[in-house]
Amino acid sequence: MKKITLWLLLIGFVISARAQSYFDDGLPASFHKERREAARAALPEHAVMIVFTNPVKNRSNDTEFAYRPDSDFYYLTGFREPNAALVLFQQPQQIGGKTYTELLYVQRRDPAREQWEGTRLGVEGVQEKLGIEAAFLYETFLQEPGPIDLGSFSQVVYKDLGPIEPGHNKGLIAMTSKLKEGVQENPFVGQRTFQQVMSGLREVKTAEELTLLRKAIAISGEGHRAAIKSIKQGSASGRIQGCA
């Protein structure tokens, strides 16, 4: 019994440590903020861009694949949790008596789930750690800080995620459904514009990105060299991969 308790404590410690180092290996919040500003500048006049993160993918029964956020969403936010959406306004918008240029919708904190899935930032954490101007729960998508009329914009710029698996994607399904309702009021839907904006930004690497790319290349090179050294007659591919 003591051994089981120790193992549970160790697992909890590892999960906690991973949650605490959430941003340690990534780019600073200032990088993502600058990328959002660049995206806003590249949008058509008086357009709105909505970026969803990736859905959770089921692997088997009650297990999921390791989660990876949508690359464009992460590029603009630095946020790694599912069930989230970013809204960028090309021009500042007066909503609910305040002026906004960006909104981020996220899932709520849940201590019970966080024990197994890692710490969630929640609304307050997103604003504090990511430097997001304003954040709200995904249940209030396009309703907070006040109703957002997509029909009033020159163009609604977004990327269609296609079919989404149910289960852990409740928030994402609700938000994409809400978006589809809203774009019915606006015939100028810019899925092609989304690709043009993001491709234009990501084709030109910043100094911070070049630093990380060089680091990744160096690590990859070390792995290749280790794999080559381990090759012997009759070696199985799995053994070689393990050495890399």
PDB file of C-alpha atoms in Angstrom:
ATOM      1  CA  MET A   1       0.000   0.000   0.000  1.00  0.00           C
ATOM      2  CA  LYS A   2       2.854   2.352   0.860  1.00  0.00           C
ATOM      3  CA  LYS A   3       4.466   1.668  -2.521  1.00  0.00           C
ATOM      4  CA  ILE A   4       1.227   2.523  -4.332  1.00  0.00           C
ATOM      5  CA  THR A   5       0.912   5.746  -2.333  1.00  0.00           C
ATOM      6  CA  LEU A   6       4.503   6.709  -3.162  1.00  0.00           C
ATOM      7  CA  TRP A   7       3.918   6.054  -6.858  1.00  0.00           C
ATOM      8  CA  LEU A   8       0.775   8.214  -6.819  1.00  0.00           C
ATOM      9  CA  LEU A   9       2.669  11.007  -5.100  1.00  0.00           C
ATOM     10  CA  LEU A  10       5.467  10.724  -7.674  1.00  0.00           C
ATOM     11  CA  ILE A  11       2.981  10.879 -10.559  1.00  0.00           C
ATOM     12  CA  GLY A  12       1.337  13.923  -9.004  1.00  0.00           C
ATOM     13  CA  PHE A  13       4.743  15.586  -8.597  1.00  0.00           C
ATOM     14  CA  VAL A  14       5.657  14.943 -12.245  1.00  0.00           C
ATOM     15  CA  ILE A  15       2.322  16.342 -13.464  1.00  0.00           C
ATOM     16  CA  SER A  16       2.747  19.382 -11.230  1.00  0.00           C
ATOM     17  CA  ALA A  17       6.308  19.950 -12.441  1.00  0.00           C
ATOM     18  CA  ARG A  18       5.203  19.756 -16.074  1.00  0.00           C
ATOM     19  CA  ALA A  19       2.445  22.272 -15.420  1.00  0.00           C
ATOM     20  CA  GLN A  20       4.880  24.679 -13.734  1.00  0.00           C
ATOM     21  CA  SER A  21       7.263  24.527 -16.713  1.00  0.00           C
ATOM     22  CA  TYR A  22       4.438  25.215 -19.179  1.00  0.00           C
ATOM     23  CA  PHE A  23       6.257  28.089 -20.894  1.00  0.00           C
ATOM     24  CA  ASP A  24       9.889  27.310 -20.063  1.00  0.00           C
ATOM     25  CA  ASP A  25      10.785  25.900 -23.498  1.00  0.00           C
ATOM     26  CA  GLY A  26       8.684  28.260 -25.594  1.00  0.00           C
ATOM     27  CA  LEU A  27       8.798  31.777 -26.976  1.00  0.00           C
ATOM     28  CA  PRO A  28       7.965  34.713 -24.675  1.00  0.00           C
ATOM     29  CA  ALA A  29       4.491  36.211 -24.539  1.00  0.00           C
ATOM     30  CA  SER A  30       5.892  39.348 -26.191  1.00  0.00           C
ATOM     31  CA  PHE A  31       6.696  37.319 -29.328  1.00  0.00           C
ATOM     32  CA  HIS A  32       3.137  36.091 -29.733  1.00  0.00           C
ATOM     33  CA  LYS A  33       1.744  39.559 -29.020  1.00  0.00           C
ATOM     34  CA  GLU A  34       3.925  41.016 -31.778  1.00  0.00           C
ATOM     35  CA  ARG A  35       2.690  38.276 -34.149  1.00  0.00           C
ATOM     36  CA  ARG A  36      -0.933  39.183 -33.345  1.00  0.00           C
ATOM     37  CA  GLU A  37      -0.221  42.796 -34.148  1.00  0.00           C
ATOM     38  CA  ALA A  38       1.358  41.769 -37.450  1.00  0.00           C
ATOM     39  CA  ALA A  39      -1.681  39.624 -38.281  1.00  0.00           C
ATOM     40  CA  ARG A  40      -4.046  42.507 -37.538  1.00  0.00           C
ATOM     41  CA  ALA A  41      -2.031  44.782 -39.819  1.00  0.00           C
ATOM     42  CA  ALA A  42      -2.263  42.219 -42.637  1.00  0.00           C
ATOM     43  CA  LEU A  43      -6.049  41.859 -42.456  1.00  0.00           C
ATOM     44  CA  PRO A  44      -8.417  43.584 -44.895  1.00  0.00           C
ATOM     45  CA  GLU A  45      -9.815  46.853 -43.575  1.00  0.00           C
ATOM     46  CA  HIS A  46     -12.499  46.387 -40.911  1.00  0.00           C
ATOM     47  CA  ALA A  47     -12.209  42.575 -41.001  1.00  0.00           C
ATOM     48  CA  VAL A  48     -12.341  40.154 -38.089  1.00  0.00           C
ATOM     49  CA  MET A  49     -10.179  37.027 -37.868  1.00  0.00           C
ATOM     50  CA  ILE A  50     -11.175  34.019 -35.766  1.00  0.00           C
ATOM     51  CA  VAL A  51      -8.599  31.314 -35.059  1.00  0.00           C
ATOM     52  CA  PHE A  52      -9.560  28.028 -33.385  1.00  0.00           C
ATOM     53  CA  THR A  53      -7.103  25.609 -31.853  1.00  0.00           C
ATOM     54  CA  ASN A  54      -7.055  21.908 -32.750  1.00  0.00           C
ATOM     55  CA  PRO A  55      -9.587  19.418 -31.372  1.00  0.00           C
ATOM     56  CA  VAL A  56      -8.580  16.639 -29.008  1.00  0.00           C
ATOM     57  CA  LYS A  57      -8.123  13.345 -30.890  1.00  0.00           C
ATOM     58  CA  ASN A  58      -9.289  10.061 -29.368  1.00  0.00           C
ATOM     59  CA  ARG A  59      -6.801   7.221 -29.561  1.00  0.00           C
ATOM     60  CA  SER A  60      -8.715   4.313 -28.026  1.00  0.00           C
ATOM     61  CA  ASN A  61     -11.720   4.241 -25.706  1.00  0.00           C
ATOM     62  CA  ASP A  62     -10.883   6.681 -22.878  1.00  0.00           C
ATOM     63  CA  THR A  63      -7.365   7.620 -24.006  1.00  0.00           C
ATOM     64  CA  GLU A  64      -6.389  10.480 -26.309  1.00  0.00           C
ATOM     65  CA  PHE A  65      -3.341  11.286 -28.409  1.00  0.00           C
ATOM     66  CA  ALA A  66      -0.868  13.725 -26.865  1.00  0.00           C
ATOM     67  CA  TYR A  67      -2.453  17.117 -27.472  1.00  0.00           C
ATOM     68  CA  ARG A  68      -0.953  19.567 -29.945  1.00  0.00           C
ATOM     69  CA  PRO A  69      -2.547  22.978 -30.537  1.00  0.00           C
ATOM     70  CA  ASP A  70      -3.155  24.289 -34.038  1.00  0.00           C
ATOM     71  CA  SER A  71       0.123  25.754 -35.340  1.00  0.00           C
ATOM     72  CA  ASP A  72      -1.407  29.080 -36.418  1.00  0.00           C
ATOM     73  CA  PHE A  73      -3.299  29.415 -33.126  1.00  0.00           C
ATOM     74  CA  TYR A  74      -0.162  28.700 -31.099  1.00  0.00           C
ATOM     75  CA  TYR A  75       1.877  31.084 -33.274  1.00  0.00           C
ATOM     76  CA  LEU A  76      -0.507  33.900 -32.365  1.00  0.00           C
ATOM     77  CA  THR A  77      -1.131  33.059 -28.701  1.00  0.00           C
ATOM     78  CA  GLY A  78       1.420  30.680 -27.171  1.00  0.00           C
ATOM     79  CA  PHE A  79      -1.573  28.872 -25.629  1.00  0.00           C
ATOM     80  CA  ARG A  80      -1.468  25.062 -25.498  1.00  0.00           C
ATOM     81  CA  GLU A  81      -4.867  24.092 -24.116  1.00  0.00           C
ATOM     82  CA  PRO A  82      -7.818  22.750 -26.153  1.00  0.00           C
ATOM     83  CA  ASN A  83     -11.283  24.312 -26.529  1.00  0.00           C
ATOM     84  CA  ALA A  84     -10.003  27.803 -27.250  1.00  0.00           C
ATOM     85  CA  ALA A  85     -10.498  30.505 -29.873  1.00  0.00           C
ATOM     86  CA  LEU A  86      -8.805  33.817 -30.664  1.00  0.00           C
ATOM     87  CA  VAL A  87     -10.695  36.775 -32.124  1.00  0.00           C
ATOM     88  CA  LEU A  88      -8.670  39.573 -33.722  1.00  0.00           C
ATOM     89  CA  PHE A  89     -10.219  42.848 -34.896  1.00  0.00           C
ATOM     90  CA  GLN A  90      -8.469  44.734 -37.676  1.00  0.00           C
ATOM     91  CA  GLN A  91      -9.795  47.950 -36.142  1.00  0.00           C
ATOM     92  CA  PRO A  92     -10.411  48.525 -32.409  1.00  0.00           C
ATOM     93  CA  GLN A  93     -14.010  47.723 -31.485  1.00  0.00           C
ATOM     94  CA  GLN A  94     -16.243  49.387 -28.921  1.00  0.00           C
ATOM     95  CA  ILE A  95     -17.992  46.529 -27.081  1.00  0.00           C
ATOM     96  CA  GLY A  96     -19.833  46.858 -23.808  1.00  0.00           C
ATOM     97  CA  GLY A  97     -18.459  50.333 -23.213  1.00  0.00           C
ATOM     98  CA  LYS A  98     -14.787  49.313 -23.667  1.00  0.00           C
ATOM     99  CA  THR A  99     -12.366  49.176 -26.615  1.00  0.00           C
ATOM    100  CA  TYR A 100     -10.896  45.836 -27.710  1.00  0.00           C
ATOM    101  CA  THR A 101      -8.509  44.643 -30.402  1.00  0.00           C
ATOM    102  CA  GLU A 102      -8.366  40.967 -29.330  1.00  0.00           C
ATOM    103  CA  LEU A 103     -10.340  38.406 -27.354  1.00  0.00           C
ATOM    104  CA  LEU A 104      -9.392  34.896 -26.258  1.00  0.00           C
ATOM    105  CA  TYR A 105     -12.003  32.326 -25.240  1.00  0.00           C
ATOM    106  CA  VAL A 106     -10.787  29.447 -23.049  1.00  0.00           C
ATOM    107  CA  GLN A 107     -12.043  26.558 -20.935  1.00  0.00           C
ATOM    108  CA  ARG A 108     -12.716  27.126 -17.241  1.00  0.00           C
ATOM    109  CA  ARG A 109     -10.493  25.934 -14.402  1.00  0.00           C
ATOM    110  CA  ASP A 110     -11.381  22.458 -13.109  1.00  0.00           C
ATOM    111  CA  PRO A 111      -9.237  21.169 -10.197  1.00  0.00           C
ATOM    112  CA  ALA A 112     -10.507  17.585 -10.581  1.00  0.00           C
ATOM    113  CA  ARG A 113      -9.591  17.414 -14.293  1.00  0.00           C
ATOM    114  CA  GLU A 114      -6.355  19.320 -13.768  1.00  0.00           C
ATOM    115  CA  GLN A 115      -5.041  16.560 -11.503  1.00  0.00           C
ATOM    116  CA  TRP A 116      -4.874  14.318 -14.572  1.00  0.00           C
ATOM    117  CA  GLU A 117      -4.544  16.714 -17.497  1.00  0.00           C
ATOM    118  CA  GLY A 118      -2.278  19.394 -16.039  1.00  0.00           C
ATOM    119  CA  THR A 119      -2.958  22.905 -14.795  1.00  0.00           C
ATOM    120  CA  ARG A 120      -5.298  25.082 -16.810  1.00  0.00           C
ATOM    121  CA  LEU A 121      -4.585  28.795 -16.975  1.00  0.00           C
ATOM    122  CA  GLY A 122      -8.198  29.916 -16.971  1.00  0.00           C
ATOM    123  CA  VAL A 123      -9.305  33.446 -17.785  1.00  0.00           C
ATOM    124  CA  GLU A 124      -7.056  35.187 -15.247  1.00  0.00           C
ATOM    125  CA  GLY A 125      -3.984  33.092 -16.045  1.00  0.00           C
ATOM    126  CA  VAL A 126      -4.309  33.698 -19.773  1.00  0.00           C
ATOM    127  CA  GLN A 127      -4.304  37.448 -19.309  1.00  0.00           C
ATOM    128  CA  GLU A 128      -1.450  37.358 -16.814  1.00  0.00           C
ATOM    129  CA  LYS A 129       0.896  34.879 -18.515  1.00  0.00           C
ATOM    130  CA  LEU A 130       0.065  35.420 -22.193  1.00  0.00           C
ATOM    131  CA  GLY A 131      -0.536  39.153 -22.116  1.00  0.00           C
ATOM    132  CA  ILE A 132      -3.913  38.744 -23.826  1.00  0.00           C
ATOM    133  CA  GLU A 133      -5.951  41.925 -23.768  1.00  0.00           C
ATOM    134  CA  ALA A 134      -9.194  40.243 -22.670  1.00  0.00           C
ATOM    135  CA  ALA A 135     -10.208  36.633 -22.014  1.00  0.00           C
ATOM    136  CA  PHE A 136     -13.547  34.936 -21.429  1.00  0.00           C
ATOM    137  CA  LEU A 137     -14.940  31.439 -21.026  1.00  0.00           C
ATOM    138  CA  TYR A 138     -15.765  29.578 -24.237  1.00  0.00           C
ATOM    139  CA  GLU A 139     -19.414  29.363 -23.193  1.00  0.00           C
ATOM    140  CA  THR A 140     -19.626  33.114 -23.885  1.00  0.00           C
ATOM    141  CA  PHE A 141     -18.073  32.977 -27.368  1.00  0.00           C
ATOM    142  CA  LEU A 142     -19.174  36.036 -29.403  1.00  0.00           C
ATOM    143  CA  GLN A 143     -21.430  37.074 -26.495  1.00  0.00           C
ATOM    144  CA  GLU A 144     -18.844  38.547 -24.091  1.00  0.00           C
ATOM    145  CA  PRO A 145     -17.779  41.266 -23.473  1.00  0.00           C
ATOM    146  CA  GLY A 146     -20.960  41.965 -25.451  1.00  0.00           C
ATOM    147  CA  PRO A 147     -22.759  40.591 -28.515  1.00  0.00           C
ATOM    148  CA  ILE A 148     -20.440  40.590 -31.561  1.00  0.00           C
ATOM    149  CA  ASP A 149     -22.279  40.987 -34.856  1.00  0.00           C
ATOM    150  CA  LEU A 150     -20.196  39.221 -37.506  1.00  0.00           C
ATOM    151  CA  GLY A 151     -22.434  40.685 -40.168  1.00  0.00           C
ATOM    152  CA  SER A 152     -21.080  44.162 -39.416  1.00  0.00           C
ATOM    153  CA  PHE A 153     -17.532  43.363 -40.564  1.00  0.00           C
ATOM    154  CA  SER A 154     -16.165  43.674 -44.091  1.00  0.00           C
ATOM    155  CA  GLN A 155     -14.959  40.064 -43.966  1.00  0.00           C
ATOM    156  CA  VAL A 156     -14.924  37.150 -41.518  1.00  0.00           C
ATOM    157  CA  VAL A 157     -11.500  35.524 -41.826  1.00  0.00           C
ATOM    158  CA  TYR A 158     -11.142  31.987 -40.439  1.00  0.00           C
ATOM    159  CA  LYS A 159      -9.997  28.434 -41.133  1.00  0.00           C
ATOM    160  CA  ASP A 160     -12.611  25.683 -41.205  1.00  0.00           C
ATOM    161  CA  LEU A 161     -11.611  22.792 -38.917  1.00  0.00           C
ATOM    162  CA  GLY A 162     -13.937  20.309 -40.598  1.00  0.00           C
ATOM    163  CA  PRO A 163     -15.649  17.525 -38.575  1.00  0.00           C
ATOM    164  CA  ILE A 164     -14.781  17.510 -34.871  1.00  0.00           C
ATOM    165  CA  GLU A 165     -14.935  14.443 -32.630  1.00  0.00           C
ATOM    166  CA  PRO A 166     -17.283  14.766 -29.631  1.00  0.00           C
ATOM    167  CA  GLY A 167     -16.077  13.991 -26.121  1.00  0.00           C
ATOM    168  CA  HIS A 168     -13.419  16.427 -24.916  1.00  0.00           C
ATOM    169  CA  ASN A 169     -14.234  18.946 -27.688  1.00  0.00           C
ATOM    170  CA  LYS A 170     -17.488  20.278 -26.266  1.00  0.00           C
ATOM    171  CA  GLY A 171     -16.271  23.869 -26.212  1.00  0.00           C
ATOM    172  CA  LEU A 172     -14.782  23.775 -29.685  1.00  0.00           C
ATOM    173  CA  ILE A 173     -17.946  22.287 -31.187  1.00  0.00           C
ATOM    174  CA  ALA A 174     -20.083  24.952 -29.515  1.00  0.00           C
ATOM    175  CA  MET A 175     -17.859  27.789 -30.751  1.00  0.00           C
ATOM    176  CA  THR A 176     -17.562  26.580 -34.346  1.00  0.00           C
ATOM    177  CA  SER A 177     -21.350  26.116 -34.484  1.00  0.00           C
ATOM    178  CA  LYS A 178     -21.802  29.652 -33.181  1.00  0.00           C
ATOM    179  CA  LEU A 179     -19.416  30.943 -35.839  1.00  0.00           C
ATOM    180  CA  LYS A 180     -21.307  29.196 -38.638  1.00  0.00           C
ATOM    181  CA  GLU A 181     -24.513  30.815 -37.426  1.00  0.00           C
ATOM    182  CA  GLY A 182     -22.837  34.218 -37.445  1.00  0.00           C
ATOM    183  CA  VAL A 183     -21.252  33.988 -40.886  1.00  0.00           C
ATOM    184  CA  GLN A 184     -24.670  33.351 -42.411  1.00  0.00           C
ATOM    185  CA  GLU A 185     -25.219  37.065 -41.836  1.00  0.00           C
ATOM    186  CA  ASN A 186     -21.971  37.939 -43.626  1.00  0.00           C
ATOM    187  CA  PRO A 187     -21.430  36.679 -47.194  1.00  0.00           C
ATOM    188  CA  PHE A 188     -17.755  37.731 -47.157  1.00  0.00           C
ATOM    189  CA  VAL A 189     -16.107  34.703 -45.577  1.00  0.00           C
ATOM    190  CA  GLY A 190     -12.337  34.706 -46.027  1.00  0.00           C
ATOM    191  CA  GLN A 191     -10.922  31.214 -45.603  1.00  0.00           C
ATOM    192  CA  ARG A 192      -8.522  31.917 -48.446  1.00  0.00           C
ATOM    193  CA  THR A 193      -7.622  35.241 -46.852  1.00  0.00           C
ATOM    194  CA  PHE A 194      -6.736  33.375 -43.657  1.00  0.00           C
ATOM    195  CA  GLN A 195      -4.146  31.298 -45.493  1.00  0.00           C
ATOM    196  CA  GLN A 196      -2.746  34.373 -47.226  1.00  0.00           C
ATOM    197  CA  VAL A 197      -2.360  36.276 -43.958  1.00  0.00           C
ATOM    198  CA  MET A 198      -0.771  33.420 -42.007  1.00  0.00           C
ATOM    199  CA  SER A 199       1.477  32.255 -44.843  1.00  0.00           C
ATOM    200  CA  GLY A 200       2.742  35.790 -45.311  1.00  0.00           C
ATOM    201  CA  LEU A 201       3.652  36.014 -41.630  1.00  0.00           C
ATOM    202  CA  ARG A 202       5.150  32.572 -41.139  1.00  0.00           C
ATOM    203  CA  GLU A 203       7.255  32.486 -44.304  1.00  0.00           C
ATOM    204  CA  VAL A 204       9.494  35.214 -42.876  1.00  0.00           C
ATOM    205  CA  LYS A 205      11.171  34.017 -39.680  1.00  0.00           C
ATOM    206  CA  THR A 206      11.922  36.326 -36.790  1.00  0.00           C
ATOM    207  CA  ALA A 207      15.205  36.311 -34.861  1.00  0.00           C
ATOM    208  CA  GLU A 208      13.527  34.346 -32.041  1.00  0.00           C
ATOM    209  CA  GLU A 209      12.285  31.703 -34.463  1.00  0.00           C
ATOM    210  CA  LEU A 210      15.680  31.352 -36.115  1.00  0.00           C
ATOM    211  CA  THR A 211      17.255  30.729 -32.713  1.00  0.00           C
ATOM    212  CA  LEU A 212      14.809  27.907 -31.982  1.00  0.00           C
ATOM    213  CA  LEU A 213      15.196  26.446 -35.483  1.00  0.00           C
ATOM    214  CA  ARG A 214      18.981  26.310 -35.103  1.00  0.00           C
ATOM    215  CA  LYS A 215      18.556  24.620 -31.712  1.00  0.00           C
ATOM    216  CA  ALA A 216      16.141  22.056 -33.185  1.00  0.00           C
ATOM    217  CA  ILE A 217      18.522  21.373 -36.101  1.00  0.00           C
ATOM    218  CA  ALA A 218      21.436  20.856 -33.700  1.00  0.00           C
ATOM    219  CA  ILE A 219      19.404  18.390 -31.588  1.00  0.00           C
ATOM    220  CA  SER A 220      18.280  16.556 -34.727  1.00  0.00           C
ATOM    221  CA  GLY A 221      21.886  16.335 -35.903  1.00  0.00           C
ATOM    222  CA  GLU A 222      22.984  14.803 -32.602  1.00  0.00           C
ATOM    223  CA  GLY A 223      20.220  12.219 -32.887  1.00  0.00           C
ATOM    224  CA  HIS A 224      21.220  11.290 -36.423  1.00  0.00           C
ATOM    225  CA  ARG A 225      24.854  10.903 -35.433  1.00  0.00           C
ATOM    226  CA  ALA A 226      23.909   8.704 -32.463  1.00  0.00           C
ATOM    227  CA  ALA A 227      21.728   6.561 -34.719  1.00  0.00           C
ATOM    228  CA  ILE A 228      24.479   6.144 -37.320  1.00  0.00           C
ATOM    229  CA  LYS A 229      27.005   5.086 -34.678  1.00  0.00           C
ATOM    230  CA  SER A 230      24.588   2.457 -33.339  1.00  0.00           C
ATOM    231  CA  ILE A 231      24.070   0.723 -36.707  1.00  0.00           C
ATOM    232  CA  LYS A 232      25.515  -2.755 -36.828  1.00  0.00           C
ATOM    233  CA  GLN A 233      24.869  -5.750 -39.040  1.00  0.00           C
ATOM    234  CA  GLY A 234      21.502  -7.243 -38.108  1.00  0.00           C
ATOM    235  CA  SER A 235      20.402  -4.225 -36.013  1.00  0.00           C
ATOM    236  CA  ALA A 236      16.647  -3.794 -35.737  1.00  0.00           C
ATOM    237  CA  SER A 237      15.188  -0.418 -36.676  1.00  0.00           C
ATOM    238  CA  GLY A 238      13.580  -0.106 -33.233  1.00  0.00           C
ATOM    239  CA  ARG A 239      16.980  -0.373 -31.544  1.00  0.00           C
ATOM    240  CA  ILE A 240      18.414   2.315 -33.810  1.00  0.00           C
ATOM    241  CA  GLN A 241      15.485   4.614 -33.076  1.00  0.00           C
ATOM    242  CA  GLY A 242      16.058   4.094 -29.366  1.00  0.00           C
ATOM    243  CA  CYS A 243      19.646   5.237 -29.658  1.00  0.00           C
ATOM    244  CA  ALA A 244      18.564   8.392 -31.459  1.00  0.00           C
TER     245      ALA A 244
END
